[in-house]
Short mmCIF file of C-alpha atoms in Angstrom, two decimals:
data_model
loop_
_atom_site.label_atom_id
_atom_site.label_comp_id
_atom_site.label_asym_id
_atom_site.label_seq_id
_atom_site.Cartn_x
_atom_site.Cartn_y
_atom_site.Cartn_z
CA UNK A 56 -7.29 50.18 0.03
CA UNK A 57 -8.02 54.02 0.45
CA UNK A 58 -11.33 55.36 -0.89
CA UNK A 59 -12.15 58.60 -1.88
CA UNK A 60 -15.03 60.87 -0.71
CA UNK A 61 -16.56 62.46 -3.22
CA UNK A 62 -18.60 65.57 -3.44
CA UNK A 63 -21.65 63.36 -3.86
CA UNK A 64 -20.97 61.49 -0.21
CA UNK A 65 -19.99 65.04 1.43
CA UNK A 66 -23.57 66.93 0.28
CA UNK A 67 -23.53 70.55 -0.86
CA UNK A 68 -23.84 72.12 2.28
CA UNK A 69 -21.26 70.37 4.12
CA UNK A 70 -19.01 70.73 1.14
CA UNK A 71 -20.32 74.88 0.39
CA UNK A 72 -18.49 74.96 4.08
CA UNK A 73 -15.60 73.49 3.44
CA UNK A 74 -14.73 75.20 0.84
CA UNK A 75 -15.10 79.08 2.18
CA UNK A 76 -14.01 78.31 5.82
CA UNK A 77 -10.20 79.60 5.04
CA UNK A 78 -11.65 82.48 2.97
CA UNK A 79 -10.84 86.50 4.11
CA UNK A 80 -13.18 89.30 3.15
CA UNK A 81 -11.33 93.11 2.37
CA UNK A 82 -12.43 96.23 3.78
CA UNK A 83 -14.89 97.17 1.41
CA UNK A 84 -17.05 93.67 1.98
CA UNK A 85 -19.27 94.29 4.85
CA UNK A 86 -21.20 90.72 4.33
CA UNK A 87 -19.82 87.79 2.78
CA UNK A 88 -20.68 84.34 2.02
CA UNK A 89 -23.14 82.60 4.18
CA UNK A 90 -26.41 84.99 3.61
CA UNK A 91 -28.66 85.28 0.68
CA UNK A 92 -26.40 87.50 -1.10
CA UNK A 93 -22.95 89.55 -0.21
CA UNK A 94 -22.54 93.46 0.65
CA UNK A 95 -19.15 95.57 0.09
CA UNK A 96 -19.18 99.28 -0.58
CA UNK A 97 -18.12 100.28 -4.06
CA UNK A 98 -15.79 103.64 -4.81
CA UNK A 99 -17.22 105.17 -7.80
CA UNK A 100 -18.42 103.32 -10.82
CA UNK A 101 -18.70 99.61 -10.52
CA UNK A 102 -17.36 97.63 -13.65
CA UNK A 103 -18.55 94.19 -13.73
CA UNK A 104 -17.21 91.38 -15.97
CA UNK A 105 -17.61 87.43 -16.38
CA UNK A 106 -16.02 84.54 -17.83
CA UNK A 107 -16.71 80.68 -17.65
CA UNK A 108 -14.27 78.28 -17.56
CA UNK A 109 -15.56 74.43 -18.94
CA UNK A 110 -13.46 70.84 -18.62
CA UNK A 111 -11.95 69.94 -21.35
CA UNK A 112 -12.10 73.37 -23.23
CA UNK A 113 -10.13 75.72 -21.04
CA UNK A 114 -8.64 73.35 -18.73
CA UNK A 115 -7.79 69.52 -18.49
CA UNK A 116 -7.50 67.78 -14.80
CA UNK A 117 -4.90 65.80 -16.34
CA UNK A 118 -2.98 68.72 -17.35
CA UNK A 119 -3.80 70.76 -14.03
CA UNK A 120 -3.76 70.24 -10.10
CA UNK A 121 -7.14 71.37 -8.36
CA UNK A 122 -5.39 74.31 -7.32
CA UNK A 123 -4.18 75.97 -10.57
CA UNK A 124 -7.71 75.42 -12.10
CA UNK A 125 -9.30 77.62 -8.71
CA UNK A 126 -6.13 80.14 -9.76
CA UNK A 127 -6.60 80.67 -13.22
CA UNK A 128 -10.72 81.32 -12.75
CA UNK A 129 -9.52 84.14 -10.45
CA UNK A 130 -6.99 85.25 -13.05
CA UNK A 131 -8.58 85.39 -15.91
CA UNK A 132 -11.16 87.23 -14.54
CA UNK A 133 -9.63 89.95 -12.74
CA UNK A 134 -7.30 90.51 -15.94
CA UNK A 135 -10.84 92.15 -17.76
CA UNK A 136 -11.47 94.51 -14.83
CA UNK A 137 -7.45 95.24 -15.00
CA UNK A 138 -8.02 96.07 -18.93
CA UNK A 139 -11.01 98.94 -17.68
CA UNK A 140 -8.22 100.26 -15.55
CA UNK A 141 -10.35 99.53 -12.23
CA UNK A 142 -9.87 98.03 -8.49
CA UNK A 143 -10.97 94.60 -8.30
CA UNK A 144 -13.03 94.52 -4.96
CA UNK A 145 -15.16 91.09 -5.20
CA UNK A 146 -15.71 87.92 -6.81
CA UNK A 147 -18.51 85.30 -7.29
CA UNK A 148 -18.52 82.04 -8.44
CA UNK A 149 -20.67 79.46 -9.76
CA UNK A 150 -18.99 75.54 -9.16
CA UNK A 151 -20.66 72.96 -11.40
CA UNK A 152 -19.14 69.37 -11.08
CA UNK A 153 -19.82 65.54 -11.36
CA UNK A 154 -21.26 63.69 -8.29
CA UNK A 155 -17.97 61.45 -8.08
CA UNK A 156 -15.52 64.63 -7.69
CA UNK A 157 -13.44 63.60 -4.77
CA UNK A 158 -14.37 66.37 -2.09
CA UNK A 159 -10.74 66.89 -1.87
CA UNK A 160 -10.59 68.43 -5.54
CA UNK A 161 -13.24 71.20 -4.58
CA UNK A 162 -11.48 72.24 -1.30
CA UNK A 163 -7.97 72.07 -3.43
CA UNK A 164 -9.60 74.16 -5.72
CA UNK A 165 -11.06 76.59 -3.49
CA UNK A 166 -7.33 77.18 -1.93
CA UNK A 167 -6.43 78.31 -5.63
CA UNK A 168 -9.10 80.65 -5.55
CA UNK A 169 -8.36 82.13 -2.74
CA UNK A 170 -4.46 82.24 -3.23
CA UNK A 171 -5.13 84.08 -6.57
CA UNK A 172 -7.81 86.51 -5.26
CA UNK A 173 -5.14 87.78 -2.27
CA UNK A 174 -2.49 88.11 -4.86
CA UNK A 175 -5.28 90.00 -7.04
CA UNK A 176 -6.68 91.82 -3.73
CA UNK A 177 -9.93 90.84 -4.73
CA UNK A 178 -12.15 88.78 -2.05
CA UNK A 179 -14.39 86.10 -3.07
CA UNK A 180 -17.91 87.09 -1.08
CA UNK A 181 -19.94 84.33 -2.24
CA UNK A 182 -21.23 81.41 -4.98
CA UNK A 183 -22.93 78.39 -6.00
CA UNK A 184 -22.99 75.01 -6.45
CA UNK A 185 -24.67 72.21 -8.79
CA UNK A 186 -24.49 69.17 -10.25
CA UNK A 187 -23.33 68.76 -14.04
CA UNK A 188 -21.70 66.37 -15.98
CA UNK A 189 -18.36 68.35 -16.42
CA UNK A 190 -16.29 70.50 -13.92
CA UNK A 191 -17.51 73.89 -15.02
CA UNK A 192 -16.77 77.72 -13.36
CA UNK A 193 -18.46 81.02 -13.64
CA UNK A 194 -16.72 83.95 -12.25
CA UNK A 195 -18.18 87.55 -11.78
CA UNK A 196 -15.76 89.67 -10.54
CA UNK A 197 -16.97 93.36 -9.65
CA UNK A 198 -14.26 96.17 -9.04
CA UNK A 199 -14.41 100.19 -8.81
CA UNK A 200 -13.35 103.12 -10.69
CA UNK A 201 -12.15 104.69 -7.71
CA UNK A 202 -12.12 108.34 -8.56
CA UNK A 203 -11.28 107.70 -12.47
CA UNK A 204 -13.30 106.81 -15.70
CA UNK A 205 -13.12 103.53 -16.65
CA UNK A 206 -10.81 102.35 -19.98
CA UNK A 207 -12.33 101.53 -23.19
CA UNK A 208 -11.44 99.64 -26.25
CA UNK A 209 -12.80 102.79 -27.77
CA UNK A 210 -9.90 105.63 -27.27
CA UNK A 211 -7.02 104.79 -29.65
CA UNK A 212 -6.13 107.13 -31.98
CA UNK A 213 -3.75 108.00 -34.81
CA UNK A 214 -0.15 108.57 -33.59
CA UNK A 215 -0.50 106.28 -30.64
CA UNK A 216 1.82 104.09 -28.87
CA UNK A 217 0.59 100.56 -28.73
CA UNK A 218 2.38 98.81 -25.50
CA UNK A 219 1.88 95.69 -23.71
CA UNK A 220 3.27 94.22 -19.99
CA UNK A 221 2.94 90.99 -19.49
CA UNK A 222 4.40 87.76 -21.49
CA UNK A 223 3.01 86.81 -24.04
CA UNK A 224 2.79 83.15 -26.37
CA UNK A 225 4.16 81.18 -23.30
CA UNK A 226 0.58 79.58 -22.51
CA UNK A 227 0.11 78.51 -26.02
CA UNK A 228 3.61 77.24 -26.13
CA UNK A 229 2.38 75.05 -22.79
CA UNK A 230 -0.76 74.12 -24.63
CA UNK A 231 1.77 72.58 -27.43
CA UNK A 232 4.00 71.17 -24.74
CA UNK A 233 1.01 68.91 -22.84
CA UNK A 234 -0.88 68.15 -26.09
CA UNK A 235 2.33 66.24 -26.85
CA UNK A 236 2.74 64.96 -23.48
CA UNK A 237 5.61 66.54 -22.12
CA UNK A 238 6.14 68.78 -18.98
CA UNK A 239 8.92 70.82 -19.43
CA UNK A 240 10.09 73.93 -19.53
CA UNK A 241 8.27 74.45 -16.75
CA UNK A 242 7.52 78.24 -17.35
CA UNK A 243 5.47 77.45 -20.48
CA UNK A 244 3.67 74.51 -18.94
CA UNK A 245 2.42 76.96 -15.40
CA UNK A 246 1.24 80.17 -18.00
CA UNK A 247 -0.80 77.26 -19.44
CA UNK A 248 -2.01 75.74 -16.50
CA UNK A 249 -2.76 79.91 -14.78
CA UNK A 250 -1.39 82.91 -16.39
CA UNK A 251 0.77 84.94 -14.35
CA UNK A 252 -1.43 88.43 -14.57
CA UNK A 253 0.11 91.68 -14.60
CA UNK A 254 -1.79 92.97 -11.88
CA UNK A 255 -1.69 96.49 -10.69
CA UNK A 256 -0.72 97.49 -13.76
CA UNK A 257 -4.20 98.29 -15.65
CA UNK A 258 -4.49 100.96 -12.50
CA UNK A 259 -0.97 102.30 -13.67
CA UNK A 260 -1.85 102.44 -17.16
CA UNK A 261 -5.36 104.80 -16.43
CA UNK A 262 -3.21 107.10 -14.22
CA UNK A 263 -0.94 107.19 -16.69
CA UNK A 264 -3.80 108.62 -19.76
CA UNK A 265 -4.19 105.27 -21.54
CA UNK A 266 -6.17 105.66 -24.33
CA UNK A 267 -7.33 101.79 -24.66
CA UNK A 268 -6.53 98.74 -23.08
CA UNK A 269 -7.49 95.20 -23.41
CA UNK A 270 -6.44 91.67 -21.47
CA UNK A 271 -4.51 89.78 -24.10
CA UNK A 272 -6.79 86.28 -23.83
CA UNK A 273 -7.44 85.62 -27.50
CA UNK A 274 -4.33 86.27 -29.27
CA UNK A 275 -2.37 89.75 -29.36
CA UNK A 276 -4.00 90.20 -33.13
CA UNK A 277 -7.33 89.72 -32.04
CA UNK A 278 -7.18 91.21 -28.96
CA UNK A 279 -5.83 94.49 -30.71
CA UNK A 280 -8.17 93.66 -33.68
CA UNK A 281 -11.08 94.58 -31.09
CA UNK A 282 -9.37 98.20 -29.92
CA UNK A 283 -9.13 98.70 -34.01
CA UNK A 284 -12.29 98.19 -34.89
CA UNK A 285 -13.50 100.30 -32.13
CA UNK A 286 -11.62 103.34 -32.49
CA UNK A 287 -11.91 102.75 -36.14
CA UNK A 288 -8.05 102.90 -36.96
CA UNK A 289 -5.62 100.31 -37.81
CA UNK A 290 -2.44 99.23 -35.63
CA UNK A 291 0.92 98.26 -37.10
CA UNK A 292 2.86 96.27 -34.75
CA UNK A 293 6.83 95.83 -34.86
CA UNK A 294 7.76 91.94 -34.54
CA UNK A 295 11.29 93.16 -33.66
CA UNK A 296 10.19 94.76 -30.74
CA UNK A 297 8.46 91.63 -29.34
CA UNK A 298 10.01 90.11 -26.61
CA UNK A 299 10.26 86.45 -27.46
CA UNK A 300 11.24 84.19 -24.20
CA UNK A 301 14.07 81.69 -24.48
CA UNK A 302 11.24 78.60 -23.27
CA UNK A 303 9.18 79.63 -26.17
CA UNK A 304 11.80 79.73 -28.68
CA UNK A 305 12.81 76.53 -27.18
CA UNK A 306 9.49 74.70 -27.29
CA UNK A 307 8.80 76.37 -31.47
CA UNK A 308 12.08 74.68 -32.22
CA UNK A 309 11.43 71.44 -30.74
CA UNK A 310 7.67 71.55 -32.24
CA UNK A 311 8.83 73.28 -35.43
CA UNK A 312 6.50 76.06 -34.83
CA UNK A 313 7.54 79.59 -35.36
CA UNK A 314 7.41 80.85 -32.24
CA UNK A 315 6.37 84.27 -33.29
CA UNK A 316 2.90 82.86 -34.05
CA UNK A 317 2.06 81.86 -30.34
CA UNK A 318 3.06 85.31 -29.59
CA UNK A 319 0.99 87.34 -31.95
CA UNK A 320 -1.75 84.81 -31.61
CA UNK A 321 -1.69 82.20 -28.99
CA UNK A 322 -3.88 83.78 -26.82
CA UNK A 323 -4.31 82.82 -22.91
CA UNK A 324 -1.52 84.52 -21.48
CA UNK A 325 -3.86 87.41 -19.97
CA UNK A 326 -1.17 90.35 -20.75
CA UNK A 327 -2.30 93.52 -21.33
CA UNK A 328 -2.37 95.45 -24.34
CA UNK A 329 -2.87 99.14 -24.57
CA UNK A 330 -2.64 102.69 -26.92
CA UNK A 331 -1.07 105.59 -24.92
CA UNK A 332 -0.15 109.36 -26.39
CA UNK A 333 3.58 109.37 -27.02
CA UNK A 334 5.75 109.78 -24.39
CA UNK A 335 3.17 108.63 -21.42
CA UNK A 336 3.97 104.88 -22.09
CA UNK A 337 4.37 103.25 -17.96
CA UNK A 338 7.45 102.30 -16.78
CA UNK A 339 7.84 98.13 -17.43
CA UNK A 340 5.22 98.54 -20.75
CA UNK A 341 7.19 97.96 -24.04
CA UNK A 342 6.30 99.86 -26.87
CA UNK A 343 5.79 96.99 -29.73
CA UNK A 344 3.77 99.37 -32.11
CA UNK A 345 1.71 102.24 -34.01
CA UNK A 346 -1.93 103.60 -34.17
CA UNK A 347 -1.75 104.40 -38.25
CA UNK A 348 -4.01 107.51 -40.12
CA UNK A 349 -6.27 106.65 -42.09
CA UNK A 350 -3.97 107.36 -44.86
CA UNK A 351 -1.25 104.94 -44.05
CA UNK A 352 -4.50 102.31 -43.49
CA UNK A 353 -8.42 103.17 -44.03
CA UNK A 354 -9.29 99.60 -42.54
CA UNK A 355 -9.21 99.38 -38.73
CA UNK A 356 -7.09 96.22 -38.41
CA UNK A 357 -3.63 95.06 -37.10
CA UNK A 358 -0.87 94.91 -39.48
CA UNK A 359 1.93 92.94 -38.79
CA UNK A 360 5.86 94.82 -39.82
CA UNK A 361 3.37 96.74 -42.25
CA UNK A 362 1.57 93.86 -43.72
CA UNK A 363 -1.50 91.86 -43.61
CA UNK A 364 -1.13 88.60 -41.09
CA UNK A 365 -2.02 85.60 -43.26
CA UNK A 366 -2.17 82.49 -40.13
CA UNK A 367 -4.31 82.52 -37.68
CA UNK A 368 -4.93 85.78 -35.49
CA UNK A 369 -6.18 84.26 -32.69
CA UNK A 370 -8.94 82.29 -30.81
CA UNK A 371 -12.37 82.37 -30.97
CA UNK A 372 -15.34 79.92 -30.03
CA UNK A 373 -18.15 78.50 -32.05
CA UNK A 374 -15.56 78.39 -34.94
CA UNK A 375 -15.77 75.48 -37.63
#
């Protein structure tokens, strides 16, 4: 009978080597991984963003191979430093994990990681790893302005466009799927398992005068709600304008769920959402809504066909 090595047998150095021997640095990375910390040269501004990614509360290794869990921590990152309209240039990560991981999980997950961060052009210059009683990642991925001012949340204003690229509802449509044990259709189940990231397009949006931009990871509501409450004007988006995919109206009537609310609020797919002048909207963006006056709405929120949203607007931690 077969045994399996674990990460525990391996040791972290031995295993910290195994993991980055396949990895390629870009141009702008003059050090990488293997010194006390990594050097790359920076183009303007650097923007700098991080997210964490815990066992059983954004991903399940029952649900997902090694691989899509080392994809989706690249994905999800890079989608914040899309949202700021910047050039990913390098990543970090922190790898926190069980002493009875087989070995082989950590090296399968390090080939998602680096998969994802070519498709992203981002390079992953260095890390570290510990012990802990779940599989847990932290990602800090650093990118450049590159010549432009970076995007707030902060820039809508009345008269707007509000446009997103990017699918959105299918991950919590997958989410639905595997909580009930099923696999299929496969497009909902893989934007669960690593969202497929716009990417390129945050860079298009800036060029294009964006106003504001976020990464759709909460929910579009929320997401939006956060652009709304910055500027300090409301949004009114246009349901009939969302593009709804056959797989999600698919899984909503299987589940009985209106598929709608996965798509205003399911959060996870990692789409962007942004406010443009009218007429400067990106080629591929779809135009699903208005920045209001304060006239039409004094509130900064999101209204949904011109009224309040009653369900859920999308997902947040810590709640009860």
């Amino acid at each position: 009978m077969a045994t399996t090595t674990t990460i525990s047998q391996v040791g972290e150095f031995p295993l910290i080597s195994s993991m980055v021997g396949d990895l390629t640095m870009g141009q702008a990375v003059t050090l990488g991984p293997g010194d006390d910390g990594a050097v790359f040269q920076v183009d303007g501004s650097a923007v700098v963003s991080t997210d964490v990614l815990v066992e059983e509360v954004h991903f399940r290794r029952r649900w997902s191979t090694a691989t899509d869990v080392g994809r989706k921590a690249v994905a999800v990152n890079v989608s914040d430093i899309e949202a700021m309209g910047a050039v990913p240039v390098a990543l970090v990560v922190g790898f926190s994990a069980p002493g009875d991981l087989p070995a082989s999980w950590a090296r399968e997950f390090m080939a998602g990681m680096t998969a994802e961060s070519q498709k992203a052009g981002v390079s992953v210059v260095g890390g570290d790893t510990t012990g802990g009683p779940v599989v847990s990642i932290a990602v800090t991925v650093i990118g450049q302005t590159a010549g432009m001012a970076p995007v707030r949340r902060d820039g809508a204003v009345p008269g707007d466009e509000v446009a997103v690229i990017g699918q959105l509802g299918l991950a919590a449509a997958g989410l639905a799927l595997l909580g009930r044990g099923f696999r299929s259709p496969r497009a909902v189940v893989a934007a669960q398992r690593c969202p497929e990231v716009p990417y390129g397009q945050g860079r298009v949006a800036a060029k294009a005068g964006v106003h504001a931009m976020i990464d759709v990871s909460d929910g579009l509501l929320a997401d939006l709600g956060h652009i709304a409450e910055a500027s300090g004007f409301a949004m009114d988006i246009d349901t009939a304008k969302l593009d709804i995919t056959e797989s999600v109206r698919t899984v909503g009537m299987a589940t009985g769920v209106d598929p709608l609310t996965w798509v205003l609020a399911g959060g996870e797919d990692h789409a962007l959402a942004a406010t443009f002048a009218p007429g400067t909207v990106p080629d591929g963006w779809t135009v699903v809504g208005r920045v209001l006056p304060p006239d039409e709405a004094p509130d900064p929120t999101v209204l949904v066909d011109g009224q309040v949203w009653q369900q859920e607007r999308g997902w947040t931690h810590f709640h009860s």
